[in-house]
Structures are given as structure tokens and as C-alpha cells.
PDB file of C-alpha atoms in Angstrom:
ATOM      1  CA  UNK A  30     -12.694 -49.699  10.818  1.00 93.00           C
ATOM      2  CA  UNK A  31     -15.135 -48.153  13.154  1.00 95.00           C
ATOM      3  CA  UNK A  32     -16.481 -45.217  13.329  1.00 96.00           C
ATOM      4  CA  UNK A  33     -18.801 -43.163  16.057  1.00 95.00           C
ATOM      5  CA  UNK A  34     -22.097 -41.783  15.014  1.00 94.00           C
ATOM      6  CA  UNK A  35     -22.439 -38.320  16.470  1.00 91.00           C
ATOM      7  CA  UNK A  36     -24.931 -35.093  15.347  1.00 89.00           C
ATOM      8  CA  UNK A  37     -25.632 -36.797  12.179  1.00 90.00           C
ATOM      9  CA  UNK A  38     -21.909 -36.823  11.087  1.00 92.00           C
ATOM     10  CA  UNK A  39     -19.548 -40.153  10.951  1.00 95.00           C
ATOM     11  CA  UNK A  40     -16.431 -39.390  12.743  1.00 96.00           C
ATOM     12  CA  UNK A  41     -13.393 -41.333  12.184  1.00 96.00           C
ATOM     13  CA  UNK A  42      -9.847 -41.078  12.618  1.00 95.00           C
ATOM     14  CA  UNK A  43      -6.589 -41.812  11.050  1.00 96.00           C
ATOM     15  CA  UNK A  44      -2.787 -41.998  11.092  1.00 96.00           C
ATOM     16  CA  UNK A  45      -1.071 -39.734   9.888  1.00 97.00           C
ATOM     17  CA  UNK A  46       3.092 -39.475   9.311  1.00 97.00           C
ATOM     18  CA  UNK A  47       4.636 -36.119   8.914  1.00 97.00           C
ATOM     19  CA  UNK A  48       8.117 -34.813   8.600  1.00 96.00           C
ATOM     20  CA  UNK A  49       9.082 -38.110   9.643  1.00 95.00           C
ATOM     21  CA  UNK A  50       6.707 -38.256  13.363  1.00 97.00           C
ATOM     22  CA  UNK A  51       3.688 -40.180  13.613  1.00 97.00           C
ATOM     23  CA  UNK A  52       0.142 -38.782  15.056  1.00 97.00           C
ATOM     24  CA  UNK A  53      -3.039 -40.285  15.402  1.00 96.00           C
ATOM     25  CA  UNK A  54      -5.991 -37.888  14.040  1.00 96.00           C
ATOM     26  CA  UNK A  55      -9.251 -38.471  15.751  1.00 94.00           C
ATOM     27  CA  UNK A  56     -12.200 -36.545  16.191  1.00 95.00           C
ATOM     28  CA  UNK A  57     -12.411 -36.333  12.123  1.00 96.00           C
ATOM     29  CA  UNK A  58     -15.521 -35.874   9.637  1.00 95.00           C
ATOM     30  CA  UNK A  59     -15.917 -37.959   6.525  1.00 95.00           C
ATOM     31  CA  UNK A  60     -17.091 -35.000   4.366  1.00 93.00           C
ATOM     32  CA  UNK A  61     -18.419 -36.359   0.966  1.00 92.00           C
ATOM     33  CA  UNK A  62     -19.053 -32.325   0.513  1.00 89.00           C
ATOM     34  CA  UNK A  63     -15.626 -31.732   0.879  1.00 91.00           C
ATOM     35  CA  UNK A  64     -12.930 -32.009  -2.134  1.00 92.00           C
ATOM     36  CA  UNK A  65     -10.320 -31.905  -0.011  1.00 93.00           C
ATOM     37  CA  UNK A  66      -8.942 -32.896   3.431  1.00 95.00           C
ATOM     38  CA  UNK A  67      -7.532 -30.992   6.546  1.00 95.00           C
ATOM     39  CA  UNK A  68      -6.436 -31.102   9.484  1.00 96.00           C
ATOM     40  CA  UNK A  69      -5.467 -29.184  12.189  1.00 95.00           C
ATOM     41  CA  UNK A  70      -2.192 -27.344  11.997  1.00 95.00           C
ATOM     42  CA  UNK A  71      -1.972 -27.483  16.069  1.00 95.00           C
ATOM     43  CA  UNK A  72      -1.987 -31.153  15.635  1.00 96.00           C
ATOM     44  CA  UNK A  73       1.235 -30.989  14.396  1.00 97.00           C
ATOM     45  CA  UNK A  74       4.716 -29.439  14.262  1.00 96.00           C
ATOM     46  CA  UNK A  75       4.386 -27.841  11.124  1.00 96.00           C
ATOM     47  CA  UNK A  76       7.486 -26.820   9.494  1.00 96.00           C
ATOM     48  CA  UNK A  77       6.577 -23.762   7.470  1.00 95.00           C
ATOM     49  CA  UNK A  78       9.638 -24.047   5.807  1.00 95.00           C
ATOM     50  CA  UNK A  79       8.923 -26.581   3.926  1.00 95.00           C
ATOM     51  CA  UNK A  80       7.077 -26.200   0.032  1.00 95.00           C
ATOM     52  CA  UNK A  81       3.282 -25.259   0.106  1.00 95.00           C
ATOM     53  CA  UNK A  82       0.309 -23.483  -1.314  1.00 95.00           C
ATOM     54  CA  UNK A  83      -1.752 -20.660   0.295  1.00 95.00           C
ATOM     55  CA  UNK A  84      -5.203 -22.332  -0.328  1.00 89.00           C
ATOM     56  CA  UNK A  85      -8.744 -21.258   0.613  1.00 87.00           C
ATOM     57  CA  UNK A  86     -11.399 -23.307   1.979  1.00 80.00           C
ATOM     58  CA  UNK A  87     -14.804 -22.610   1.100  1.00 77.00           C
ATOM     59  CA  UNK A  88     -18.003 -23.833   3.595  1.00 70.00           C
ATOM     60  CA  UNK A  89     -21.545 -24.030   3.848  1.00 61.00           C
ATOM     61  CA  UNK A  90     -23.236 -20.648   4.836  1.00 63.00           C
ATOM     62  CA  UNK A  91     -20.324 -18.623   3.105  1.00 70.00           C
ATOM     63  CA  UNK A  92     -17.689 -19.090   5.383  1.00 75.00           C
ATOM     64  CA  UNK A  93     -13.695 -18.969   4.342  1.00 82.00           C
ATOM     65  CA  UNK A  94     -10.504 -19.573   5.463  1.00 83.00           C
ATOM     66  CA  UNK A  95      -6.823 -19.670   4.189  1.00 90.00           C
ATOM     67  CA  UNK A  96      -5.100 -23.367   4.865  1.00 94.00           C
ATOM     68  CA  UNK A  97      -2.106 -24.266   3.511  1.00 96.00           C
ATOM     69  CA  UNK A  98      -1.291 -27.318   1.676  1.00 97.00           C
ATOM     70  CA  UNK A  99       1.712 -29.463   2.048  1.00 97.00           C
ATOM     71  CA  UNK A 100       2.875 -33.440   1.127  1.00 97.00           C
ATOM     72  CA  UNK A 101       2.897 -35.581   3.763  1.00 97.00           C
ATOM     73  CA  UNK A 102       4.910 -38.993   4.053  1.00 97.00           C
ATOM     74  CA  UNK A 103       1.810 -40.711   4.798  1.00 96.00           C
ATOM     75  CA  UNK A 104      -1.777 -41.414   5.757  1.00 95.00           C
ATOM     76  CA  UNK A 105      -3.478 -44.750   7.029  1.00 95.00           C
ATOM     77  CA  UNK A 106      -6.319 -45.647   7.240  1.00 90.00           C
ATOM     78  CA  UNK A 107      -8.191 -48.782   7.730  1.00 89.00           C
ATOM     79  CA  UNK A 108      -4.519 -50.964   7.115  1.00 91.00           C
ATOM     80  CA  UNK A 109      -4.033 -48.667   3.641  1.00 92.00           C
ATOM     81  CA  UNK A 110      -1.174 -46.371   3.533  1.00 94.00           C
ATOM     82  CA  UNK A 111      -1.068 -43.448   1.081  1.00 93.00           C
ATOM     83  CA  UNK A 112       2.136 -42.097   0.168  1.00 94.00           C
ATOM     84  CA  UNK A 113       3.006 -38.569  -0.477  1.00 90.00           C
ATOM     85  CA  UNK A 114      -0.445 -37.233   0.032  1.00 93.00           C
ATOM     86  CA  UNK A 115      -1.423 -33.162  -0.273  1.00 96.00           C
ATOM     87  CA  UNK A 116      -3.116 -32.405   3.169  1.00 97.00           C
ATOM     88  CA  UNK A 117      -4.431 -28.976   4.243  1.00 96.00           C
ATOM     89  CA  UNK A 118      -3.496 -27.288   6.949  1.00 96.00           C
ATOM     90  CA  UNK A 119      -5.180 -24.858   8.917  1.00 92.00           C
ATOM     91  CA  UNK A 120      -7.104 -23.249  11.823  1.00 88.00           C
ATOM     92  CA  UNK A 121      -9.734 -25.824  11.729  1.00 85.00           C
ATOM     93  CA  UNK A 122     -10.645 -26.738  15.302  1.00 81.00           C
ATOM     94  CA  UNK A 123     -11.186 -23.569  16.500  1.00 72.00           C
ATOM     95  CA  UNK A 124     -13.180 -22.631  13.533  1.00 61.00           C
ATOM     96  CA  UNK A 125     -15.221 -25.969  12.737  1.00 67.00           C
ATOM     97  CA  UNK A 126     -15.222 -27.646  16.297  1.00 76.00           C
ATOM     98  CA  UNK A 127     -13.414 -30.744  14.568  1.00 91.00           C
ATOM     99  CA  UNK A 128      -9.616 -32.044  14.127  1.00 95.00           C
ATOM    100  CA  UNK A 129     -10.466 -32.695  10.664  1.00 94.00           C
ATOM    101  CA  UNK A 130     -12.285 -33.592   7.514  1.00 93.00           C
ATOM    102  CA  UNK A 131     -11.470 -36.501   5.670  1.00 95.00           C
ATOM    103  CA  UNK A 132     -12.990 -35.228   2.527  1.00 95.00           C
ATOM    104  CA  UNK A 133     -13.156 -36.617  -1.719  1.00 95.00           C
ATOM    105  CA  UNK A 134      -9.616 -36.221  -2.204  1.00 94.00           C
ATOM    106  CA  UNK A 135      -8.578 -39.503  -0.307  1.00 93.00           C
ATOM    107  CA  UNK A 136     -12.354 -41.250  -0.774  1.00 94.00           C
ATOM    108  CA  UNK A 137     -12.170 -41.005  -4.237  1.00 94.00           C
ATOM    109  CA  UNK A 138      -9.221 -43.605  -4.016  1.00 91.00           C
ATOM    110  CA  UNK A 139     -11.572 -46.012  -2.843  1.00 91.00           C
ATOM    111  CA  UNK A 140     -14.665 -48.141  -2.477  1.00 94.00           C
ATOM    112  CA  UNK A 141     -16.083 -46.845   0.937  1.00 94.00           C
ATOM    113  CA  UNK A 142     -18.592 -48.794   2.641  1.00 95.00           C
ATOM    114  CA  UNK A 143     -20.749 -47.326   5.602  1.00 95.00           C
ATOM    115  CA  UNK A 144     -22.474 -50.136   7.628  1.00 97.00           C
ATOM    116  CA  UNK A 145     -24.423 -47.723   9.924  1.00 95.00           C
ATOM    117  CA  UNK A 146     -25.923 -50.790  11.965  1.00 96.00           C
ATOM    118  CA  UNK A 147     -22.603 -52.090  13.146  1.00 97.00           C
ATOM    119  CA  UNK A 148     -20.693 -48.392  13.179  1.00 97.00           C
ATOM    120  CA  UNK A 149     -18.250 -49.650  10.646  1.00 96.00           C
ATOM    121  CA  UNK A 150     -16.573 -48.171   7.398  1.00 95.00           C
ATOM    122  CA  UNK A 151     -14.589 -49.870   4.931  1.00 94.00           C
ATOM    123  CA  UNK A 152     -12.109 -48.870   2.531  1.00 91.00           C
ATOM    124  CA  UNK A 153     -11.373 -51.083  -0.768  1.00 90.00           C
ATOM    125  CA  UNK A 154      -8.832 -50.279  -3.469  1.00 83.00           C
TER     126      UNK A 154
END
């Protein structure tokens, strides 16, 4: 899939399905530093009544914030769907700048391989 090169930072984006509605997530990191992923909770309609965990996120520089983490039906990404994922949830764009960081969570699943020169990434089970 490609990706854009921007600030040093490989931005990608993915689909994700959610209480049975489909969204694409752009404007995303791929955070090797991260152990987990998030998203947005603007992005969208979160149904807080639904089971989840009060987690907190940890960043460079000492910053924190509370997210909380739910299943989702699904994520895709590069023609590979994940079922029944844990995503984070959370105040990230206003924070971070970002929709998202797709952190080691969901890249530990694979073989990911960055081809700078032609701005693509590719993910192998």
C-alpha cells in the first residue's frame, strides 16, 4: 500500500469497521515506538456502553493521557482483515496533531516492508 512521507514520519491509513459502520482512517503514524494503536474517538460514534478498559497512554517528553480500549469488528489494511482487534480510543488529534498511530500491537502480526524510494509498505502474514 502506499504511504506519504511527511516530517520524518510514514503516514498511512486504514479501514476500520466498528459497531457494525465502516470508516476510513487516514492521516495515521506507523509508530514502531508505540505498543499499541489509537485512534481518534471523534472519528467515530463510540458507544460507551459497550465493554472497555480505562487505559493510559504514555509519550515521549512525559506526556499522558487516558484512552479507552474497546474490540472492534475489524481492521484492514493492505487487503488483510483483522478480526476482533483491541483499539484505543481517545483524544488524540487534538493532543498529537494525528488521527492515529498504527503502533506494535497490529505490526507485530506481520512482516512489514518500507520501500522508502517508491512510498510503499507491505504487510505479509
Amino acid at each position: 500500500m502506499r504511504f506519504e512521507w511527511r516530517g520524518g514520519l510514514v503516514w498511512v491509513s486504514f479501514k476500520l469497521a466498528y459497531e457494525g459502520s465502516e470508516h476510513e482512517i487516514g492521516n495515521c503514524i506507523l509508530d514502531t515506538g508505540s505498543a499499541t494503536t489509537a485512534i481518534d474517538i471523534d472519528l467515530v460514534d463510540f458507544n460507551f456502553q459497550k465493554h472497555a478498559t480505562i487505559t493510559r497512554l504514555f509519550g515521549i517528553g512525559g506526556g499522558t493521557q487516558e484512552v479507552i480500549a474497546q474490540k472492534v469488528d475489524s481492521v484492514t489494511m493492505d487487503g488483510h482483515e483483522m478480526r476482533n482487534i483491541e483499539l484505543e480510543f481517545g483524544n488524540i488529534c487534538s493532543d498529537i496533531g494525528i488521527n492515529g498511530f498504527l503502533g506494535n500491537d497490529i505490526l507485530s502480526l506481520y512482516t512489514v516492508t518500507i520501500d522508502h524510494s517508491r512510498k510503499e509498505i507491505e504487510f505479509k502474514l
